[in-house]
Short mmCIF file of C-alpha atoms in Angstrom, two decimals:
data_model
loop_
_atom_site.label_atom_id
_atom_site.label_comp_id
_atom_site.label_asym_id
_atom_site.label_seq_id
_atom_site.Cartn_x
_atom_site.Cartn_y
_atom_site.Cartn_z
CA MET A 1 -58.94 -1.51 -17.29
CA PHE A 2 -59.36 2.14 -16.42
CA SER A 3 -58.34 1.52 -12.83
CA ASN A 4 -55.09 -0.03 -14.01
CA MET A 5 -54.40 2.94 -16.27
CA GLU A 6 -55.12 5.33 -13.45
CA LEU A 7 -52.77 3.38 -11.19
CA ALA A 8 -50.06 3.52 -13.85
CA TYR A 9 -50.52 7.25 -14.32
CA GLY A 10 -50.42 7.75 -10.58
CA PHE A 11 -47.19 5.77 -10.33
CA ILE A 12 -45.65 7.87 -13.10
CA TYR A 13 -46.71 11.08 -11.37
CA VAL A 14 -45.21 9.91 -8.06
CA CYS A 15 -41.92 8.88 -9.71
CA SER A 16 -41.75 12.18 -11.56
CA GLY A 17 -42.35 14.04 -8.35
CA LEU A 18 -39.62 12.08 -6.56
CA ILE A 19 -37.17 12.71 -9.41
CA ALA A 20 -37.97 16.40 -9.39
CA ALA A 21 -37.59 16.54 -5.60
CA GLY A 22 -34.24 14.73 -5.87
CA ILE A 23 -33.00 17.17 -8.50
CA ILE A 24 -34.08 20.13 -6.39
CA LEU A 25 -32.39 18.60 -3.32
CA LEU A 26 -29.14 18.01 -5.18
CA PHE A 27 -29.21 21.52 -6.60
CA THR A 28 -29.86 22.95 -3.14
CA MET A 29 -27.00 20.92 -1.64
CA LYS A 30 -24.68 22.14 -4.39
CA LEU A 31 -25.61 25.74 -3.77
CA ARG A 32 -25.17 25.29 -0.03
CA HIS A 33 -21.77 23.69 -0.55
CA GLN A 34 -20.65 26.50 -2.83
CA ALA A 35 -21.83 29.08 -0.31
CA GLU A 36 -20.00 27.25 2.49
CA GLN A 37 -16.79 27.10 0.47
CA LYS A 38 -17.05 30.80 -0.30
CA GLN A 39 -17.61 31.57 3.38
CA MET A 40 -14.62 29.41 4.38
CA GLU A 41 -12.41 31.30 1.94
CA ALA A 42 -13.60 34.53 3.53
CA PHE A 43 -12.71 33.22 7.00
CA LYS A 44 -9.26 32.14 5.78
CA GLU A 45 -8.66 35.66 4.54
CA LYS A 46 -10.00 37.09 7.81
CA HIS A 47 -7.53 35.07 9.88
CA ARG A 48 -4.58 35.38 7.49
CA ASP A 49 -2.76 37.74 9.83
CA TYR A 50 -3.33 35.35 12.74
CA PHE A 51 -1.89 32.46 10.75
CA ILE A 52 1.15 34.57 9.85
CA TYR A 53 1.55 35.41 13.56
CA LEU A 54 1.52 31.70 14.46
CA GLN A 55 4.11 30.86 11.80
CA SER A 56 6.34 33.68 12.99
CA HIS A 57 6.30 32.60 16.65
CA LEU A 58 6.23 28.81 16.38
CA HIS A 59 9.94 28.54 17.12
CA ASP A 60 10.05 31.35 19.68
CA ASP A 61 9.99 30.81 23.44
CA VAL A 62 6.54 32.39 23.85
CA GLN A 63 3.03 31.13 24.50
CA LEU A 64 0.90 31.31 21.37
CA ALA A 65 -2.14 33.56 21.65
CA LEU A 66 -5.68 32.34 21.01
CA PRO A 67 -7.75 33.68 18.10
CA GLN A 68 -9.45 36.94 19.06
CA GLY A 69 -13.19 37.25 19.40
CA ARG A 70 -15.95 34.67 19.37
CA LEU A 71 -15.64 32.25 16.48
CA GLU A 72 -18.61 31.00 14.50
CA PRO A 73 -18.86 27.21 13.99
CA LEU A 74 -17.55 27.32 10.42
CA GLU A 75 -14.92 29.85 11.43
CA ARG A 76 -13.72 27.51 14.19
CA ARG A 77 -13.48 24.73 11.63
CA VAL A 78 -11.24 26.84 9.37
CA VAL A 79 -8.82 27.67 12.20
CA GLU A 80 -8.88 24.09 13.52
CA ASP A 81 -8.14 22.63 10.07
CA LYS A 82 -5.16 24.95 9.64
CA LEU A 83 -3.74 23.93 13.03
CA ILE A 84 -4.23 20.23 12.26
CA GLN A 85 -2.49 20.71 8.93
CA TRP A 86 0.56 22.20 10.68
CA ILE A 87 0.55 19.57 13.43
CA GLU A 88 0.77 16.82 10.81
CA ARG A 89 3.77 18.50 9.19
CA LEU A 90 5.77 19.61 12.22
CA LYS A 91 7.67 17.74 14.93
CA GLY A 92 9.07 18.41 18.37
CA GLU A 93 8.40 21.57 20.33
CA SER A 94 6.56 23.34 17.50
CA ARG A 95 4.02 20.52 17.30
CA SER A 96 3.59 20.49 21.09
CA LYS A 97 2.82 24.20 21.12
CA LEU A 98 0.13 23.78 18.47
CA VAL A 99 -1.38 20.81 20.34
CA SER A 100 -1.59 22.90 23.49
CA LEU A 101 -3.16 25.74 21.51
CA CYS A 102 -5.90 23.39 20.25
CA GLN A 103 -6.66 22.37 23.82
CA GLU A 104 -6.76 25.94 25.11
CA ALA A 105 -8.97 27.06 22.23
CA GLY A 106 -11.55 24.39 23.13
CA PHE A 107 -11.23 22.53 19.83
CA VAL A 108 -10.42 19.22 21.53
CA GLU A 109 -13.33 19.44 23.96
CA ALA A 110 -15.76 20.26 21.17
CA GLU A 111 -14.66 17.26 19.10
CA LYS A 112 -14.84 15.00 22.15
CA ARG A 113 -18.50 15.88 22.53
CA MET A 114 -19.05 14.89 18.90
CA LEU A 115 -17.82 11.36 19.66
CA SER A 116 -21.22 10.69 21.24
CA SER A 117 -23.17 12.05 18.26
CA LEU A 118 -26.14 10.06 16.96
CA PHE A 119 -24.67 10.16 13.45
CA PRO A 120 -21.84 7.65 12.74
CA GLY A 121 -20.25 9.96 10.19
CA LYS A 122 -19.98 12.76 12.75
CA ARG A 123 -18.34 10.41 15.25
CA VAL A 124 -15.73 9.22 12.74
CA GLU A 125 -15.03 12.78 11.62
CA ALA A 126 -14.53 13.85 15.24
CA ALA A 127 -12.11 10.96 15.84
CA TYR A 128 -10.16 11.94 12.72
CA ARG A 129 -9.80 15.53 13.93
CA LEU A 130 -8.87 14.44 17.46
CA GLY A 131 -6.12 12.28 16.00
CA GLY A 132 -4.89 15.24 13.98
CA MET A 133 -4.74 17.32 17.18
CA ARG A 134 -2.96 14.48 19.07
CA ALA A 135 -5.66 14.64 21.76
CA ALA A 136 -4.40 12.18 24.40
CA GLU A 137 -7.33 12.95 26.71
CA ALA A 138 -9.79 11.65 24.08
CA VAL A 139 -8.14 8.23 23.63
CA PRO A 140 -10.38 6.32 26.11
CA GLU A 141 -13.52 7.57 24.34
CA MET A 142 -12.06 6.70 20.93
CA LEU A 143 -11.24 3.19 22.16
CA GLU A 144 -14.85 2.77 23.26
CA LEU A 145 -15.97 3.95 19.83
CA LEU A 146 -13.59 1.50 18.09
CA GLN A 147 -15.01 -1.41 20.10
CA THR A 148 -18.49 -0.72 18.74
CA MET A 149 -17.37 -0.70 15.09
CA ARG A 150 -16.92 -3.44 12.54
CA TYR A 151 -13.68 -3.60 10.59
CA GLY A 152 -13.74 -1.20 7.66
CA PRO A 153 -12.49 2.20 6.50
CA GLU A 154 -14.20 3.96 9.42
CA SER A 155 -12.61 1.71 12.05
CA ILE A 156 -9.21 2.22 10.42
CA ILE A 157 -9.63 5.99 10.70
CA VAL A 158 -10.46 5.69 14.40
CA ALA A 159 -7.59 3.26 15.05
CA ARG A 160 -5.11 5.58 13.34
CA ALA A 161 -6.40 8.50 15.41
CA ILE A 162 -5.79 6.45 18.57
CA ALA A 163 -2.26 5.61 17.45
CA LYS A 164 -1.50 9.29 16.84
CA SER A 165 -2.93 10.46 20.15
CA ALA A 166 -2.11 7.73 22.69
CA ASP A 167 0.51 8.60 25.28
CA GLN A 168 0.43 5.24 27.09
CA TYR A 169 1.51 1.81 25.89
CA GLU A 170 -1.69 0.15 27.15
CA PHE A 171 -3.79 2.25 24.74
CA ILE A 172 -1.65 1.23 21.76
CA ARG A 173 -1.90 -2.42 22.77
CA ALA A 174 -5.69 -2.22 23.19
CA MET A 175 -6.02 -0.58 19.77
CA LEU A 176 -3.92 -3.29 18.12
CA LYS A 177 -5.89 -6.09 19.77
CA GLN A 178 -9.18 -4.58 18.66
CA LEU A 179 -7.91 -4.10 15.10
CA LEU A 180 -6.49 -7.62 14.91
CA ALA A 181 -9.65 -9.15 16.40
CA SER A 182 -11.31 -8.75 12.99
CA GLY A 183 -9.24 -11.67 11.72
CA LYS A 184 -8.16 -9.67 8.68
CA PRO A 185 -4.48 -9.59 7.56
CA VAL A 186 -3.91 -6.07 8.91
CA GLN A 187 -0.38 -6.49 10.30
CA HIS A 188 1.23 -4.13 7.79
CA LEU A 189 -1.56 -1.60 8.21
CA ALA A 190 -1.09 -1.76 11.98
CA ALA A 191 2.67 -1.38 11.52
CA ASP A 192 2.08 1.79 9.50
CA MET A 193 -0.02 3.14 12.37
CA LEU A 194 2.74 2.36 14.87
CA LEU A 195 5.09 4.63 12.93
CA GLU A 196 2.79 7.59 13.69
CA THR A 197 2.62 7.13 17.44
CA ARG A 198 3.94 9.81 19.76
CA LEU A 199 5.55 7.22 22.06
CA GLU A 200 9.30 6.62 22.01
CA SER A 201 9.93 4.16 19.16
CA ALA A 202 12.53 1.89 20.76
CA GLY A 203 10.62 1.44 24.01
CA LEU A 204 7.34 0.79 22.19
CA LEU A 205 8.81 -1.82 19.83
CA ARG A 206 10.71 -3.53 22.65
CA ARG A 207 7.51 -3.99 24.66
CA LEU A 208 5.53 -5.13 21.62
CA LEU A 209 8.17 -7.75 20.80
CA GLN A 210 7.71 -9.17 24.30
CA GLU A 211 4.02 -9.85 23.67
CA GLU A 212 2.82 -13.41 23.15
CA GLU A 213 -0.02 -12.63 20.74
CA LEU A 214 1.05 -13.54 17.21
CA GLY A 215 -0.68 -10.65 15.46
CA ILE A 216 0.97 -8.02 17.67
CA LEU A 217 4.39 -9.63 17.10
CA LYS A 218 3.91 -9.58 13.33
CA ALA A 219 2.84 -5.93 13.42
CA ALA A 220 5.88 -4.98 15.52
CA LEU A 221 8.25 -6.84 13.17
CA ALA A 222 6.70 -5.17 10.13
CA ALA A 223 7.08 -1.76 11.79
CA MET A 224 10.82 -2.32 12.22
CA TRP A 225 11.60 -2.41 8.52
CA GLY A 226 13.33 0.74 7.30
CA GLN A 227 14.46 1.94 10.72
CA ALA A 228 17.45 1.01 12.85
CA VAL A 229 16.53 0.32 16.48
CA PRO A 230 19.59 -1.15 18.26
CA ALA A 231 17.73 -1.39 21.56
CA VAL A 232 15.44 -4.14 20.24
CA VAL A 233 18.19 -6.43 18.89
CA PRO A 234 18.13 -8.65 22.04
CA ALA A 235 14.39 -9.10 21.65
CA LEU A 236 14.89 -9.98 17.99
CA GLY A 237 17.49 -12.56 18.96
CA ARG A 238 15.05 -14.15 21.39
CA LEU A 239 12.38 -14.41 18.69
CA ALA A 240 14.89 -15.64 16.11
CA PHE A 241 15.96 -18.64 18.17
CA ASN A 242 13.01 -19.30 20.48
CA GLY A 243 10.02 -17.57 18.91
CA GLN A 244 6.93 -18.99 17.21
CA GLU A 245 7.31 -20.52 13.77
CA ASP A 246 5.19 -17.87 12.06
CA VAL A 247 7.47 -15.03 13.14
CA ARG A 248 10.89 -16.68 13.33
CA ALA A 249 11.85 -16.14 9.70
CA GLU A 250 10.99 -12.43 9.86
CA ALA A 251 12.80 -12.09 13.19
CA VAL A 252 15.90 -13.80 11.79
CA LYS A 253 15.85 -11.49 8.76
CA LEU A 254 15.71 -8.39 10.94
CA TYR A 255 18.23 -9.80 13.40
CA LEU A 256 20.78 -10.49 10.67
CA ALA A 257 20.10 -7.08 9.09
CA SER A 258 21.38 -5.48 12.32
CA ASN A 259 24.86 -6.89 11.49
CA PRO A 260 25.35 -8.85 14.72
CA VAL A 261 28.59 -10.65 15.54
CA LEU A 262 27.72 -14.27 14.72
CA LYS A 263 29.50 -17.19 16.27
CA ASP A 264 30.14 -20.36 14.26
CA ASP A 265 27.70 -22.41 16.32
CA THR A 266 25.03 -19.70 15.86
CA ILE A 267 25.46 -19.79 12.07
CA SER A 268 25.37 -23.58 12.12
CA GLN A 269 22.18 -23.56 14.19
CA LEU A 270 20.44 -21.18 11.78
CA MET A 271 21.58 -23.03 8.66
CA SER A 272 20.26 -26.32 10.03
CA ASP A 273 16.92 -24.89 11.16
CA PRO A 274 13.88 -27.04 10.24
CA GLU A 275 12.13 -24.01 8.67
CA TRP A 276 13.31 -23.40 5.09
CA GLU A 277 12.56 -19.67 5.35
CA VAL A 278 15.00 -19.36 8.26
CA ARG A 279 17.70 -21.21 6.31
CA ALA A 280 17.04 -19.08 3.22
CA VAL A 281 17.31 -15.68 4.94
CA THR A 282 20.41 -16.87 6.82
CA ALA A 283 22.09 -18.05 3.62
CA LYS A 284 21.38 -14.71 1.94
CA ALA A 285 22.74 -12.71 4.89
CA LEU A 286 26.00 -14.67 5.13
CA GLY A 287 27.22 -13.32 1.81
CA ARG A 288 26.25 -9.76 2.71
CA ILE A 289 28.15 -9.80 6.01
CA HIS A 290 31.12 -11.57 4.36
CA ALA A 291 31.15 -14.51 6.77
CA ALA A 292 33.96 -16.41 5.04
CA GLY A 293 33.97 -19.04 7.78
CA SER A 294 30.51 -20.12 6.67
CA ILE A 295 31.66 -21.29 3.21
CA PRO A 296 31.44 -25.02 4.07
CA LEU A 297 27.89 -24.55 5.37
CA LEU A 298 26.84 -22.63 2.26
CA GLN A 299 28.45 -25.22 0.02
CA ALA A 300 26.53 -27.99 1.78
CA ALA A 301 23.32 -25.93 1.49
CA LEU A 302 23.61 -26.03 -2.31
CA ALA A 303 21.98 -29.47 -2.03
CA ASP A 304 19.16 -28.26 0.25
CA ASP A 305 15.62 -29.44 -0.45
CA SER A 306 14.43 -25.82 -0.84
CA TRP A 307 15.23 -23.98 -4.06
CA HIS A 308 15.30 -20.67 -2.17
CA VAL A 309 18.01 -21.97 0.16
CA ARG A 310 20.06 -23.30 -2.77
CA HIS A 311 19.70 -20.05 -4.72
CA ASN A 312 20.64 -17.82 -1.77
CA SER A 313 23.58 -20.06 -0.85
CA ALA A 314 24.96 -19.89 -4.39
CA GLU A 315 24.52 -16.12 -4.44
CA SER A 316 26.33 -15.71 -1.11
CA LEU A 317 29.20 -17.97 -2.18
CA SER A 318 29.75 -15.79 -5.25
CA LEU A 319 30.10 -12.78 -2.91
CA LEU A 320 32.77 -14.39 -0.72
CA GLY A 321 35.75 -13.87 -3.00
CA GLU A 322 37.96 -16.57 -4.51
CA GLN A 323 37.25 -19.13 -1.79
CA GLY A 324 33.49 -18.80 -2.19
CA PHE A 325 33.71 -18.99 -5.98
CA GLU A 326 35.98 -22.03 -5.76
CA ALA A 327 33.34 -23.73 -3.62
CA LEU A 328 30.84 -23.06 -6.41
CA CYS A 329 33.21 -24.57 -8.99
CA GLN A 330 33.66 -27.68 -6.84
CA ALA A 331 29.88 -28.06 -6.59
CA ALA A 332 29.56 -27.60 -10.36
CA LEU A 333 31.73 -30.70 -10.89
CA GLY A 334 29.32 -32.76 -8.81
CA THR A 335 25.83 -34.00 -9.56
CA GLY A 336 22.22 -33.26 -8.76
CA ALA A 337 20.61 -30.01 -7.65
CA ALA A 338 23.87 -28.61 -6.25
CA ARG A 339 25.53 -28.85 -9.66
CA GLU A 340 22.58 -27.22 -11.41
CA ILE A 341 22.37 -24.19 -9.10
CA ALA A 342 26.19 -23.81 -9.02
CA LEU A 343 26.45 -23.79 -12.83
CA SER A 344 23.65 -21.25 -13.06
CA ARG A 345 25.34 -18.89 -10.62
CA ILE A 346 28.78 -19.36 -12.22
CA GLU A 347 27.32 -18.42 -15.59
CA GLN A 348 25.86 -15.24 -14.10
CA VAL A 349 29.16 -14.29 -12.45
CA MET A 350 31.25 -14.94 -15.55
CA GLY A 351 28.72 -13.14 -17.72
CA SER A 352 29.22 -9.95 -15.68
CA GLU A 353 32.65 -9.35 -17.28
CA ARG A 354 31.31 -6.71 -19.67
CA SER A 355 29.59 -4.73 -16.90
CA THR A 356 32.73 -4.63 -14.72
CA GLN A 357 34.24 -1.10 -14.80
CA ALA A 358 35.89 -0.18 -11.49
CA VAL A 359 39.53 -1.15 -11.08
CA ASP A 360 39.00 -3.12 -7.89
CA GLN A 361 36.14 -4.99 -9.52
CA ILE A 362 38.29 -5.83 -12.53
CA VAL A 363 41.06 -7.18 -10.27
CA ALA A 364 38.56 -9.27 -8.29
CA PHE A 365 37.00 -10.60 -11.50
CA ASN A 366 40.38 -11.59 -12.93
CA LYS A 367 41.13 -13.61 -9.77
CA ILE A 368 37.80 -15.38 -10.08
CA LYS A 369 38.49 -15.98 -13.78
CA LEU A 370 41.77 -17.72 -12.90
CA VAL A 371 39.91 -19.95 -10.44
CA TYR A 372 37.36 -20.78 -13.11
CA GLU A 373 39.99 -21.68 -15.71
CA SER A 374 41.86 -23.83 -13.21
CA TYR A 375 38.71 -25.99 -12.89
CA PHE A 376 37.33 -25.90 -16.42
CA GLY A 377 40.42 -25.05 -18.48
CA ILE A 378 38.60 -22.75 -20.94
CA SER A 379 38.05 -19.00 -21.28
CA SER A 380 35.13 -17.36 -19.55
CA LYS A 381 33.51 -16.27 -22.83
CA LYS A 382 33.64 -19.80 -24.24
CA ALA A 383 32.35 -21.24 -20.98
CA ALA A 384 29.39 -18.93 -20.93
CA VAL A 385 28.47 -19.95 -24.48
CA GLN A 386 28.76 -23.64 -23.69
CA MET A 387 26.64 -23.44 -20.54
CA ALA A 388 24.02 -21.32 -22.29
CA GLY A 389 23.73 -23.83 -25.15
CA VAL A 390 21.81 -26.45 -23.21
CA GLY A 391 21.46 -29.72 -25.11
CA GLY A 392 24.63 -29.47 -27.21
CA ASP A 393 24.98 -29.46 -31.01
CA TYR A 394 22.44 -31.55 -32.85
CA SER A 395 23.37 -30.42 -36.38
CA ALA A 396 25.18 -33.71 -37.09
#
């Protein structure tokens, strides 16, 4: 009995001691952090004139001078962080001068040595800083580090640092393959990294679109959204008509977004594609590029098995003037799915009368209204009410 009580008291004493030690450790770490922050602020003030000098001569045709005197480790960190901050913000010659300054000051070499640290956190931090300094000479070591890591936040940091620093296509490709080897859906993340590379955008995307690996193709296609790259249109055309099924729809979407000159047989080939996604993106693009010659194909697509194809075809027909709207009215007099989607789109178009304000829009709407009345023989307001009242009048 007493031995159990003594054991319990001993356990309580040990736990209390551990708790007290933990509190003391946390308090010590807080004090150390506060002291470090205070010292960093002092170093920022010490080098304020040097930072002003750099800002004043960034755009001049002069070689930037190194910081004077021997820098303490924390002092080096303050200067390095400021340079990285500017490198991230600037482009062109100003960025190149700061990158060269980091190399001359020994910051890059010091961080490269940290890539072989025994502590994983130190290695990831070094890779992050090397990416900020666009250290091309450290890319092989960072690739070796990435190969030893499992997919996670740390590997993403290293991969992004490689993308920022790499000056050769082979390094970008190796980074993408390693990132995609995790099997995770990281195509959009990889595409975001590609936008930060220092390589020429058109040449990089053109080479990536020639790869056979599906993940790399998807990443390259995702990276193309939001930027116009005319040089890659031929590669997009190849993927749109002869590429793998998983990327063809995206390639067609980007290809049509480049406003190419489409021949009738090309439009016919896309609208009869076995993949519904390809037919859907094609149908949507035909109205945007005002391909009036495609009206018969769009009208036939109103009866497509895919709702997306039917919806996009009806929307495009409504954008192709009187002829396109007349095709919708003809389909509305038919039966089946084509009639349903045509009536729905007609109701939307005729219901936009109140929102029409510009003169050219009013003229175009009045022409469409005449086409509508020639088919249905009633006013647009009455037609909209009748089509909205599904099921008729049951009051009798």
